[in-house]
Short mmCIF file of C-alpha atoms and ligand atoms in Angstrom, two decimals:
data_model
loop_
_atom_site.label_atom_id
_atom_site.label_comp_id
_atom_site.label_asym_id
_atom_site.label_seq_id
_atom_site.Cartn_x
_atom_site.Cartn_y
_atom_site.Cartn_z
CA UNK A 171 -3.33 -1.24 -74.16
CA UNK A 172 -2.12 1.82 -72.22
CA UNK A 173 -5.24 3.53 -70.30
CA UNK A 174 -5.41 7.21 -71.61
CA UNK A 175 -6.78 9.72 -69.13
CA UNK A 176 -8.80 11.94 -71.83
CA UNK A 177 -9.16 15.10 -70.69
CA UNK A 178 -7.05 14.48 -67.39
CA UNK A 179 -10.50 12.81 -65.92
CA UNK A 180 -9.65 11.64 -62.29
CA UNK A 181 -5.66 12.27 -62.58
CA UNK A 182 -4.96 13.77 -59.43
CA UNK A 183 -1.14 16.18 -59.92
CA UNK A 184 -1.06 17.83 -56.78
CA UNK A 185 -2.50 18.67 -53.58
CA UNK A 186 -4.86 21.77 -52.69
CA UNK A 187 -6.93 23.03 -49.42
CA UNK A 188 -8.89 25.28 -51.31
CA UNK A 189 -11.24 24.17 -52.51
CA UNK A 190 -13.46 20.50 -52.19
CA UNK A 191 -16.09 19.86 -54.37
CA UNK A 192 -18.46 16.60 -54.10
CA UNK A 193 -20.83 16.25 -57.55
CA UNK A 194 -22.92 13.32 -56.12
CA UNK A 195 -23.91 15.36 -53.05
CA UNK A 196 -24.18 18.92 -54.14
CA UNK A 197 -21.57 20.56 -52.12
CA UNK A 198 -18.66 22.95 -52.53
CA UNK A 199 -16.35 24.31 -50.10
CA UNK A 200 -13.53 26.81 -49.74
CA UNK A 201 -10.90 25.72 -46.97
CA UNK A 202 -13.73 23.05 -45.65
CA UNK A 203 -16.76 26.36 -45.36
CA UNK A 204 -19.51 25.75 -47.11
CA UNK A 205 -20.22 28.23 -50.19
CA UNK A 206 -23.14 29.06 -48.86
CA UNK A 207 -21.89 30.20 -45.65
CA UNK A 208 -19.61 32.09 -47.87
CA UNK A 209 -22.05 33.63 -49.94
CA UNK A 210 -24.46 34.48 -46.93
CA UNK A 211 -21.64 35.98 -44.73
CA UNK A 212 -18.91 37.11 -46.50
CA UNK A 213 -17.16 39.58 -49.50
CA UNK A 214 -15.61 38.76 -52.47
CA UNK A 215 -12.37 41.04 -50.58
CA UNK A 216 -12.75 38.20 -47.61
CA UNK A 217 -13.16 35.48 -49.53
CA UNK A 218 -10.00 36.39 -52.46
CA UNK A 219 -7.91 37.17 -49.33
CA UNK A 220 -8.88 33.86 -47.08
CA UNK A 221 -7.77 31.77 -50.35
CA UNK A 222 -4.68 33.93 -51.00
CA UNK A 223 -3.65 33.19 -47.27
CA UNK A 224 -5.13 29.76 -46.28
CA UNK A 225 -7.17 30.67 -43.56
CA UNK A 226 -10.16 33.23 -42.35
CA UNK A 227 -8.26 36.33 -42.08
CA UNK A 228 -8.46 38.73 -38.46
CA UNK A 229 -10.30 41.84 -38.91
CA UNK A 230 -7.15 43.27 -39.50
CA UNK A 231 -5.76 41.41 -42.08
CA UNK A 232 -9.06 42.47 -43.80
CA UNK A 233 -8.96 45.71 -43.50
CA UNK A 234 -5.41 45.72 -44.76
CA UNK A 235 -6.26 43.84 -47.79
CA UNK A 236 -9.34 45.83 -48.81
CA UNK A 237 -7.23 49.13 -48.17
CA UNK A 238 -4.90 47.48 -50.86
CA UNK A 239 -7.25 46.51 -52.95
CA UNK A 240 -9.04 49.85 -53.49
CA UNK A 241 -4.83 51.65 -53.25
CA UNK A 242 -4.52 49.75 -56.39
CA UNK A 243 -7.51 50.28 -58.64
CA UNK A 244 -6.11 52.87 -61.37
CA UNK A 245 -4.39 51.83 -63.93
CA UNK A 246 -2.05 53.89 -65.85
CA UNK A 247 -3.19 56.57 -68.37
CA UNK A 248 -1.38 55.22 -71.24
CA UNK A 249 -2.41 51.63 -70.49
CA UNK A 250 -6.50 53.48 -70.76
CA UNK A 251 -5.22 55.10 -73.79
CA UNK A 252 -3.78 51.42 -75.49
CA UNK A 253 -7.80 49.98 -74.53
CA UNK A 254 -9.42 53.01 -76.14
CA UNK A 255 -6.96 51.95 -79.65
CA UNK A 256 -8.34 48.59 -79.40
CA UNK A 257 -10.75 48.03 -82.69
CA UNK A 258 -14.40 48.58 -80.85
CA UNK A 259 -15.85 45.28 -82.22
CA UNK A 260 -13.46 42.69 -80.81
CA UNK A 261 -14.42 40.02 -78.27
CA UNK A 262 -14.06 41.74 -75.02
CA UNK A 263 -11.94 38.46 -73.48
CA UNK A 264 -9.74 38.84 -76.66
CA UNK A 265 -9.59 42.50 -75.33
CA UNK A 266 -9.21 41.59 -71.97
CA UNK A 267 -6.57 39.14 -72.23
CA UNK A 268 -4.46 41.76 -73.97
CA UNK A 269 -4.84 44.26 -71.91
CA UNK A 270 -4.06 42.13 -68.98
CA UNK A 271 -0.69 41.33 -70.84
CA UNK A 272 -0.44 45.40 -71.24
CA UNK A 273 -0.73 45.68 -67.75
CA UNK A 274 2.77 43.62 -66.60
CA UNK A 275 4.50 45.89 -68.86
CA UNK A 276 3.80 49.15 -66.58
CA UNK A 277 4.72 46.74 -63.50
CA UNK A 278 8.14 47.42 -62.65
CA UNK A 279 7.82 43.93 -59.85
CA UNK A 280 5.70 41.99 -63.16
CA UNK A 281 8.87 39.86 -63.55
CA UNK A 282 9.63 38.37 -60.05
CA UNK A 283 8.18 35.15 -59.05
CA UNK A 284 8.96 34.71 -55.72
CA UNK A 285 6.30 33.97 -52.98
CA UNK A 286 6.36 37.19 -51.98
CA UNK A 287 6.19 39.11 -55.17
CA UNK A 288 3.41 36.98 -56.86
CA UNK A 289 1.56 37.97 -53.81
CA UNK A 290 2.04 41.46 -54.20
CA UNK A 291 1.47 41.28 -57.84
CA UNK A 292 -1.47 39.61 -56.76
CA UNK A 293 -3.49 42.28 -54.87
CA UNK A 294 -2.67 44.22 -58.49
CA UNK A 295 -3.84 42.02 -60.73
CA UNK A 296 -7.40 41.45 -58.19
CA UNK A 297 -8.00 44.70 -58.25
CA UNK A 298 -7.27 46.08 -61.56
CA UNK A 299 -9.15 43.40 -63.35
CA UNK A 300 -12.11 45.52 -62.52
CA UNK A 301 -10.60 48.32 -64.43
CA UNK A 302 -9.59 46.82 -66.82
CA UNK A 303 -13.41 45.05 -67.96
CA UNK A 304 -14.90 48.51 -66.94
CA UNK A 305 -12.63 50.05 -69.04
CA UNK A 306 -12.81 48.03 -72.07
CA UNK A 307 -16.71 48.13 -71.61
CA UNK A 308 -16.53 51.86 -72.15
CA UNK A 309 -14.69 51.75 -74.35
CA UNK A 310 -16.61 49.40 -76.91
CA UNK A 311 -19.65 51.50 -76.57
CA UNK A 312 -17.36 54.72 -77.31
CA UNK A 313 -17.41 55.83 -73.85
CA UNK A 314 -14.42 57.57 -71.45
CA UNK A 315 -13.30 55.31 -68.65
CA UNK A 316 -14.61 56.38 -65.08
CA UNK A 317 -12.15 56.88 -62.89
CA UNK A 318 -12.79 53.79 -59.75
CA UNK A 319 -13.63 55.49 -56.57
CA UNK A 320 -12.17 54.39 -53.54
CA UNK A 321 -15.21 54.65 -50.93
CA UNK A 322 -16.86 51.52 -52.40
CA UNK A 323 -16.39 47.80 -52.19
CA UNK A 324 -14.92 46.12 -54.90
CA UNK A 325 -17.98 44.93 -56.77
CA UNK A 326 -20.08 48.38 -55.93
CA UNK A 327 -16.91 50.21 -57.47
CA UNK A 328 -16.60 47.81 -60.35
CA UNK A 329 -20.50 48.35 -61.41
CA UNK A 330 -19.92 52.33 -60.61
CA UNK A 331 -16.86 52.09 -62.99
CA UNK A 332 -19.05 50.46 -65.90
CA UNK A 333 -22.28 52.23 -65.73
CA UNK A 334 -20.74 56.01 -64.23
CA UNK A 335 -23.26 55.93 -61.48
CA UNK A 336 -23.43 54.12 -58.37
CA UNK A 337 -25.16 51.19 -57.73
CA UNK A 338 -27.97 50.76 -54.99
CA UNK A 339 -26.96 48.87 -52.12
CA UNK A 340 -28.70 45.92 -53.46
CA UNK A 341 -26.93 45.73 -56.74
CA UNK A 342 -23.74 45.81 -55.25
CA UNK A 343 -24.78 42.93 -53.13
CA UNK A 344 -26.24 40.79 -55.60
CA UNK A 345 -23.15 41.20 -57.91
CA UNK A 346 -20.86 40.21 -54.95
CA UNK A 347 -22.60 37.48 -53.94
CA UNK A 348 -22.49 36.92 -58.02
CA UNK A 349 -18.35 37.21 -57.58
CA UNK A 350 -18.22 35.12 -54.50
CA UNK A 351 -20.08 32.42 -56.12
CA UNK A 352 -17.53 32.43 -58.71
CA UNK A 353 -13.94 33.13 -57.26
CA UNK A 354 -12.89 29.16 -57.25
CA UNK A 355 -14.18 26.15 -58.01
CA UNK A 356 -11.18 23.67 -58.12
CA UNK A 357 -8.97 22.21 -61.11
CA UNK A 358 -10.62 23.38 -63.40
CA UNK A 359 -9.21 23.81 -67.33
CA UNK A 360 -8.21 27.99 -66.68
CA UNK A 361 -6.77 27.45 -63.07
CA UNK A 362 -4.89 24.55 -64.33
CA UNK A 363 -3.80 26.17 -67.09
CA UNK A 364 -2.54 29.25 -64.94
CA UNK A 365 -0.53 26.44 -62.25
CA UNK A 366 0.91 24.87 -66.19
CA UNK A 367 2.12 28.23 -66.98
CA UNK A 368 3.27 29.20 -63.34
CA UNK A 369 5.16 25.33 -63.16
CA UNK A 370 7.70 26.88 -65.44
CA UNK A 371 8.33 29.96 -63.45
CA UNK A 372 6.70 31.97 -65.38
CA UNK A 373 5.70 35.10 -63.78
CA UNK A 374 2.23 36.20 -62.37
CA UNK A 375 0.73 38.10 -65.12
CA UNK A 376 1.64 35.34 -67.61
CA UNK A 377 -0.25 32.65 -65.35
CA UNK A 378 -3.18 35.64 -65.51
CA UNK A 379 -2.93 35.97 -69.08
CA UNK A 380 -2.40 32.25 -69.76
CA UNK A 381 -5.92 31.45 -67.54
CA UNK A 382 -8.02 34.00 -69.53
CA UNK A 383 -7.10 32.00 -72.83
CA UNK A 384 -8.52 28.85 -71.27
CA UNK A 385 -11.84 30.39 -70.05
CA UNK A 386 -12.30 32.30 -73.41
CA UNK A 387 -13.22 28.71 -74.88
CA UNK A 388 -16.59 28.19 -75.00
CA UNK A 389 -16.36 24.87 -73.37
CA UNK A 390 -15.81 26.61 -70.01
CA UNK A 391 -16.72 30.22 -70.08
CA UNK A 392 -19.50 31.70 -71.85
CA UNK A 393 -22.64 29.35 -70.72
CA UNK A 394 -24.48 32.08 -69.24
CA UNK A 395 -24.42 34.47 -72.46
CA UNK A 396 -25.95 30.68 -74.23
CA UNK A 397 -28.83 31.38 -71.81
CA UNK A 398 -29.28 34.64 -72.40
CA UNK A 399 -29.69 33.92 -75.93
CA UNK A 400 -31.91 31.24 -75.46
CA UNK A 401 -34.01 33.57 -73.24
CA UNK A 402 -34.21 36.28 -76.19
CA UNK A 403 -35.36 33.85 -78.24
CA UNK A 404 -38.27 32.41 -76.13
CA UNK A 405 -38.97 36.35 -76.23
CA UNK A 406 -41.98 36.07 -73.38
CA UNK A 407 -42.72 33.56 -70.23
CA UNK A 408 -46.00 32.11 -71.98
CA UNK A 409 -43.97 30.10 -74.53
CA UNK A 410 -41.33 29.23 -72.35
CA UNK A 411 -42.44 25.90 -71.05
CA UNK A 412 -43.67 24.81 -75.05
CA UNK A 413 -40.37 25.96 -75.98
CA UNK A 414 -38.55 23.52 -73.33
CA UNK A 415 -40.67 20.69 -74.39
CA UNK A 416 -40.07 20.59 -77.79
CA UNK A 417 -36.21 21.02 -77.40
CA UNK A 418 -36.31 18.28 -74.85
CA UNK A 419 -38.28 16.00 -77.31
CA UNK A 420 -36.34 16.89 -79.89
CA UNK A 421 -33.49 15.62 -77.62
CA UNK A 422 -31.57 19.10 -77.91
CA UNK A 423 -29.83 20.41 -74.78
CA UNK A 424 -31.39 23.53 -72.57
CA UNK A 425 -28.66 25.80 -71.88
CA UNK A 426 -27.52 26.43 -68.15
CA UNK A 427 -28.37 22.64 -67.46
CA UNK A 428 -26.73 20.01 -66.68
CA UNK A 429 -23.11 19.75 -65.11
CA UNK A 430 -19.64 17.57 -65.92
CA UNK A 431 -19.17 17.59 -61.82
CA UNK A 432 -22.80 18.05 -60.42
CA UNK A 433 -25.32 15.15 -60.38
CA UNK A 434 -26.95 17.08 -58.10
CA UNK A 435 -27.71 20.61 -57.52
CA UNK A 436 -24.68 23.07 -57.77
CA UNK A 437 -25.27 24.89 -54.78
CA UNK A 438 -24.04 28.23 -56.04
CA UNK A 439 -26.90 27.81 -58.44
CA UNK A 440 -29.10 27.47 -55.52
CA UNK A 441 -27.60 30.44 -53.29
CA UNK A 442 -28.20 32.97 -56.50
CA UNK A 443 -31.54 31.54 -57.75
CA UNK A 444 -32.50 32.36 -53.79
CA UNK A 445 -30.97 36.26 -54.05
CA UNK A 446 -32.22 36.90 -57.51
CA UNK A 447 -35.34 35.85 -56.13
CA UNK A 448 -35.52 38.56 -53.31
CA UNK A 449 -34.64 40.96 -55.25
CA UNK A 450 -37.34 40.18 -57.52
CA UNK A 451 -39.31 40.16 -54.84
CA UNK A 452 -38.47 43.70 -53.59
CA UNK A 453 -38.04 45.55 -56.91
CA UNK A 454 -40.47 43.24 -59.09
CA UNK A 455 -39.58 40.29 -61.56
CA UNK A 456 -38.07 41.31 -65.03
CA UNK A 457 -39.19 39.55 -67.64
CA UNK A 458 -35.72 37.19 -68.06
CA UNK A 459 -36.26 36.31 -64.41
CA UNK A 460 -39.87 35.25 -65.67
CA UNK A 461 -39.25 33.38 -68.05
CA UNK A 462 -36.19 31.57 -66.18
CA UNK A 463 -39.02 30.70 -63.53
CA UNK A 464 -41.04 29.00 -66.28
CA UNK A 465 -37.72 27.36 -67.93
CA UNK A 466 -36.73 25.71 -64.32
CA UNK A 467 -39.79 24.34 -63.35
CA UNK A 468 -40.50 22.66 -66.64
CA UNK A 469 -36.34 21.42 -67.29
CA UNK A 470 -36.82 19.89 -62.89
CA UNK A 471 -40.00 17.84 -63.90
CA UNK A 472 -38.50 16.55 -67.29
CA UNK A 473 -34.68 15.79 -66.22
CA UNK A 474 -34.08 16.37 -62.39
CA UNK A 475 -35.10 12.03 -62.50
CA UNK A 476 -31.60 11.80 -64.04
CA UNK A 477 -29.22 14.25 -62.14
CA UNK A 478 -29.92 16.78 -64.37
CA UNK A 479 -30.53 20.25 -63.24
CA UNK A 480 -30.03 24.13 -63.75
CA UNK A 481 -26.60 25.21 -63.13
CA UNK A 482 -24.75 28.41 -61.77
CA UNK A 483 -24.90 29.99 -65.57
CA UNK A 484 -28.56 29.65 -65.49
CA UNK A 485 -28.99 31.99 -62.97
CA UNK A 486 -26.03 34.27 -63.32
CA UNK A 487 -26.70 35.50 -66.92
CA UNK A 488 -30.46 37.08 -65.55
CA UNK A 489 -28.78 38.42 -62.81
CA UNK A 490 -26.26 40.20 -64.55
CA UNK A 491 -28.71 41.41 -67.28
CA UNK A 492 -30.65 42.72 -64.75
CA UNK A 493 -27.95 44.80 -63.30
CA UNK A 494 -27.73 46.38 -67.13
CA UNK A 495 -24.44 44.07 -68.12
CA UNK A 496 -24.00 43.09 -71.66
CA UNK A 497 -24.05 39.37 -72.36
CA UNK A 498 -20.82 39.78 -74.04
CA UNK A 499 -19.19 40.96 -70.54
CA UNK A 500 -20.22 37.52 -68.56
CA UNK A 501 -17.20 35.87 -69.27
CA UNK A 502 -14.78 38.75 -68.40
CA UNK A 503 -17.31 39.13 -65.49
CA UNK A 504 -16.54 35.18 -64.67
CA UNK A 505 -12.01 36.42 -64.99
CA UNK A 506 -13.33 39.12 -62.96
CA UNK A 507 -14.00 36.99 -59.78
CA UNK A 508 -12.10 33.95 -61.00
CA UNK A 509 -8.23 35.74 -61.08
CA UNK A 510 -8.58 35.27 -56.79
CA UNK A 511 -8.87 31.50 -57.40
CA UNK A 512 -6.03 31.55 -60.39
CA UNK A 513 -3.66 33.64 -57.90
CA UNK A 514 -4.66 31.28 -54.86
CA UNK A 515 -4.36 28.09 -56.64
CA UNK A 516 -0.98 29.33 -58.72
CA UNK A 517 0.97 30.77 -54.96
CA UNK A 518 -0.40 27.33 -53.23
CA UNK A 519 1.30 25.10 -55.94
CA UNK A 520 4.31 27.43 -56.26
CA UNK A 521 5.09 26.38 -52.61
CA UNK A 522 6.15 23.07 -53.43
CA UNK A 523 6.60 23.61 -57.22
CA UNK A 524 7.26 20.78 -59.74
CA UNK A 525 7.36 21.76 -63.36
CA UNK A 526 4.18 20.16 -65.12
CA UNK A 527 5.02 17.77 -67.85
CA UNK A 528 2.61 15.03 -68.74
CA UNK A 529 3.27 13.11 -71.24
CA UNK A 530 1.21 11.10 -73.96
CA UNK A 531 1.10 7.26 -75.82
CA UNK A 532 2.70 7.91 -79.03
CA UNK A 533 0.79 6.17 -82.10
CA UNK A 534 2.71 8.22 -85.10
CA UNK A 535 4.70 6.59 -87.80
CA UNK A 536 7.58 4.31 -86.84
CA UNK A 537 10.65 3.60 -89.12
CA UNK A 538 10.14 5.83 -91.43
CA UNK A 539 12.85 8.34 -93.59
CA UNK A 540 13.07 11.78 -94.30
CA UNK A 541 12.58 12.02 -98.08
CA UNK A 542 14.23 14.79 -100.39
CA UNK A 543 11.35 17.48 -101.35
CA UNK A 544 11.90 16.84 -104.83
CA UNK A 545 11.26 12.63 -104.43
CA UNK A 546 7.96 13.44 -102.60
CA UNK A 547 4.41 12.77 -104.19
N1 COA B 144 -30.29 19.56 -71.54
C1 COA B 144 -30.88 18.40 -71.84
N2 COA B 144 -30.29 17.19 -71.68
C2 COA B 144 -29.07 17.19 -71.14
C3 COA B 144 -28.41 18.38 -70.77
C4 COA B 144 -29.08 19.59 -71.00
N3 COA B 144 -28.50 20.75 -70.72
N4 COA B 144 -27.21 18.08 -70.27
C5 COA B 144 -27.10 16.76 -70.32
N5 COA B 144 -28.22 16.22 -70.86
C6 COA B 144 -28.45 14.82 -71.13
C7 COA B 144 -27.77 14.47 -72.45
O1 COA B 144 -28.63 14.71 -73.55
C8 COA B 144 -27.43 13.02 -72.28
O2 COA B 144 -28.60 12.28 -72.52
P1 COA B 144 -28.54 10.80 -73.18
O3 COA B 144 -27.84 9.97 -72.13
O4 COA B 144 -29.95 10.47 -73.37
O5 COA B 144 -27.74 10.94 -74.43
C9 COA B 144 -27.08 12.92 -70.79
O6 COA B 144 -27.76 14.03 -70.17
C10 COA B 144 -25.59 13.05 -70.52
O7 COA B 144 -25.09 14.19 -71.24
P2 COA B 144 -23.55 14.60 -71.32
O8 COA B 144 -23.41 15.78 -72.20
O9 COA B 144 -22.73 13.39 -71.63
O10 COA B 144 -23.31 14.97 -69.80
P3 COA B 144 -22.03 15.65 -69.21
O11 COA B 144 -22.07 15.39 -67.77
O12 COA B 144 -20.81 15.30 -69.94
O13 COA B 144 -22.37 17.15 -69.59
C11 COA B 144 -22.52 19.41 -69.77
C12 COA B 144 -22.27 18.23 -68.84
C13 COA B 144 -22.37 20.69 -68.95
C14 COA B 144 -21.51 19.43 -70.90
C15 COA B 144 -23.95 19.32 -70.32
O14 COA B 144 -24.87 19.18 -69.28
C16 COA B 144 -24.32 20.49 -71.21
O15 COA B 144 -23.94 20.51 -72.39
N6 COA B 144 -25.07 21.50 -70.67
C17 COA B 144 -25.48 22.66 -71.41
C18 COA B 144 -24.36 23.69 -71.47
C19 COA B 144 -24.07 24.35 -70.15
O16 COA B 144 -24.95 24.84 -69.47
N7 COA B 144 -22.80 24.36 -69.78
C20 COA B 144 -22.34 25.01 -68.58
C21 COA B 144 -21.84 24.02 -67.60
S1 COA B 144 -21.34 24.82 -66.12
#
């Protein structure tokens, strides 16, 4: 019997020095620094350009690529125009997607693949993403765009953009720490889908476009608005922990828990749950941070025993409801910081390119006939 790799578990296609992940041990690493490190030290700007290039950039490479990135925010008029015809009820990835697809057609470069040009079209597609969501936000809750500003750092800019008002220092932090956290995390289904779709030499916005499909899914995206709705329903911290227990008797899973990779705890889980919990600390707990308290204390004691624990999504949903995002945005919020590990991962493989073509044990019909319409039952 031929073994079957379901779901690609442990086939190894290609080589990366991204990103490292161990499950067993907790740990996660972007070109061998811990995420932490990342997290406590550095931008989402830093950290998008350090992957782009393979290695901690000079102050001057920085400041180059942040100067680019905030050059490139608008997007064009028409493009806004397209998002405001959108019908206002549609999911905003579904939105998303197509307006990423919109955007390659006002790119006069969006059809050049070379190294150079996906590189370019990269520093676009990073920046304009915020646009884009912002956009589309506004949109959906009848609202004009805001026009981004270029004095502020890409995640201070990208919650300006959605709300019209600038964010305190400490937002702006949180939610980049929030983006860090969430810019790569390996070979995972979207960033392999986006190397699939680049392995044919497809161009950059289709390896964008084709990534945003795979995250849609609910299987990968979309865990943290599960927790928010789990966290409406509980409704108040007092019935969180009875709430837990019965679910957990009732052998039901808690959402935000557990990992496929992590045994262990996912340390970007642990970096946020630590941030979140400053803030808290400085501008008071909101009631979903109070009730997430209650939920983790009561989900370590039952299933930490068995590797179980909260994840990233259990953390990031209160923090972004806290900064006044809509549970529907946390997956375009998750494209948002993940398009710096899609371009990364997509240039790195395009270096030594080798079209993608698996193949799979065929178990159909053999000897058989084609039979005339008319002489079928
Ligand atoms: N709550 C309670 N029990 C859980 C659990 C959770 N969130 N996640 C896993 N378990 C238990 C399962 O019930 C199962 O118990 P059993 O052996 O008694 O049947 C055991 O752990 C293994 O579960 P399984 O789903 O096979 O583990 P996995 O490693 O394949 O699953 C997830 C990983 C993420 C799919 C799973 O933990 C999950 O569904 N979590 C909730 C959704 C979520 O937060 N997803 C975002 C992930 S980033």
């Amino acid at each position: 019997m031929t073994n079957i790799a379901k779901g690609l578990e442990g086939v190894l296609f290609t080589e990366t020095k991204l990103t490292f992940i161990n499950g067993t041990e907790g740990i996660l690493t972007h070109l061998g620094i811990p995420i932490q490190e990342w997290a406590e030290n550095s931008t989402f700007e830093e950290l998008s350009l350090a992957l782009l290039e393979g290695h901690l950039p000079s102050a001057a490479e920085l400041a180059h690529f942040d100067a680019q990135l905030r050059a490139n925010r608008a997007v064009p008029q028409q493009l806004l125009d397209v998002i405001a015809a959108y019908p206002a009820d549609v999911n905003p990835m579904q939105a998303l997607r197509s307006a990423v697809s919109h955007l390659a057609l006002f790119d006069p470069q969006a059809e050049e693949t070379g190294e150079a040009a996906r590189r370019e079209i990269s520093v676009r597609l990073i920046a304009r993403m915020a646009t884009l969501i912002a956009a589309i936000n506004r949109s959906q809750l009848g609202l004009p765009p805001v026009a981004p500003r270029p004095d502020l750092t890409h995640a201070g800019n990208f919650l300006y953009m959605l709300k019209g008002e600038e964010p305190t220092p400490e937002q702006a932090k949180l939610f980049d720490i929030a983006l860090v956290l969430h810019v790569d995390h390996g070979m995972n289904a979207s960033t392999f889908t986006a190397i699939a779709t680049a392995s044919t030499l497809s161009d950059q916005y289709s390896t964008a476009v084709s990534a945003i499909g795979a995250l849609k899914g609910p299987l990968h995206g979309g865990a943290n608005e599960a927790v928010m709705d789990m966290l409406d329903e509980i409704g108040t911290p007092d019935r969180a922990a009875a709430f837990i227990t019965a679910k957990l008797d009732a052998k039901e899973k808690i959402m935000g828990v557990g990992h496929r990779v992590y045994k262990y705890f996912d340390p970007r889980s642990q970096v946020l749950r630590d941030y979140a919990a400053h803030v808290a600390e400085k501008e008071g707990k909101s009631l979903y941070y109070q009730i997430l308290e209650v939920i983790e204390a009561t989900v370590i004691e039952r299933l930490s025993s068995r590797g179980i624990y909260p994840n990233v999504d259990f953390y990031s949903g209160t923090v972004y409801s806290d900064l006044g995002i809509a549970k529907e945005y946390f997956t375009p919020i998750f494209a948002l910081a993940r398009i710096s590990g899609w371009c990364a991962s997509v240039n790195e493989y395009e270096r030594d390119n080798r079209l993608l073509r698996p193949d799979a044990v065929y178990s159909g019909a053999v000897d058989a006939h084609y039979v005339q319409l008319q002489n079928r039952k």
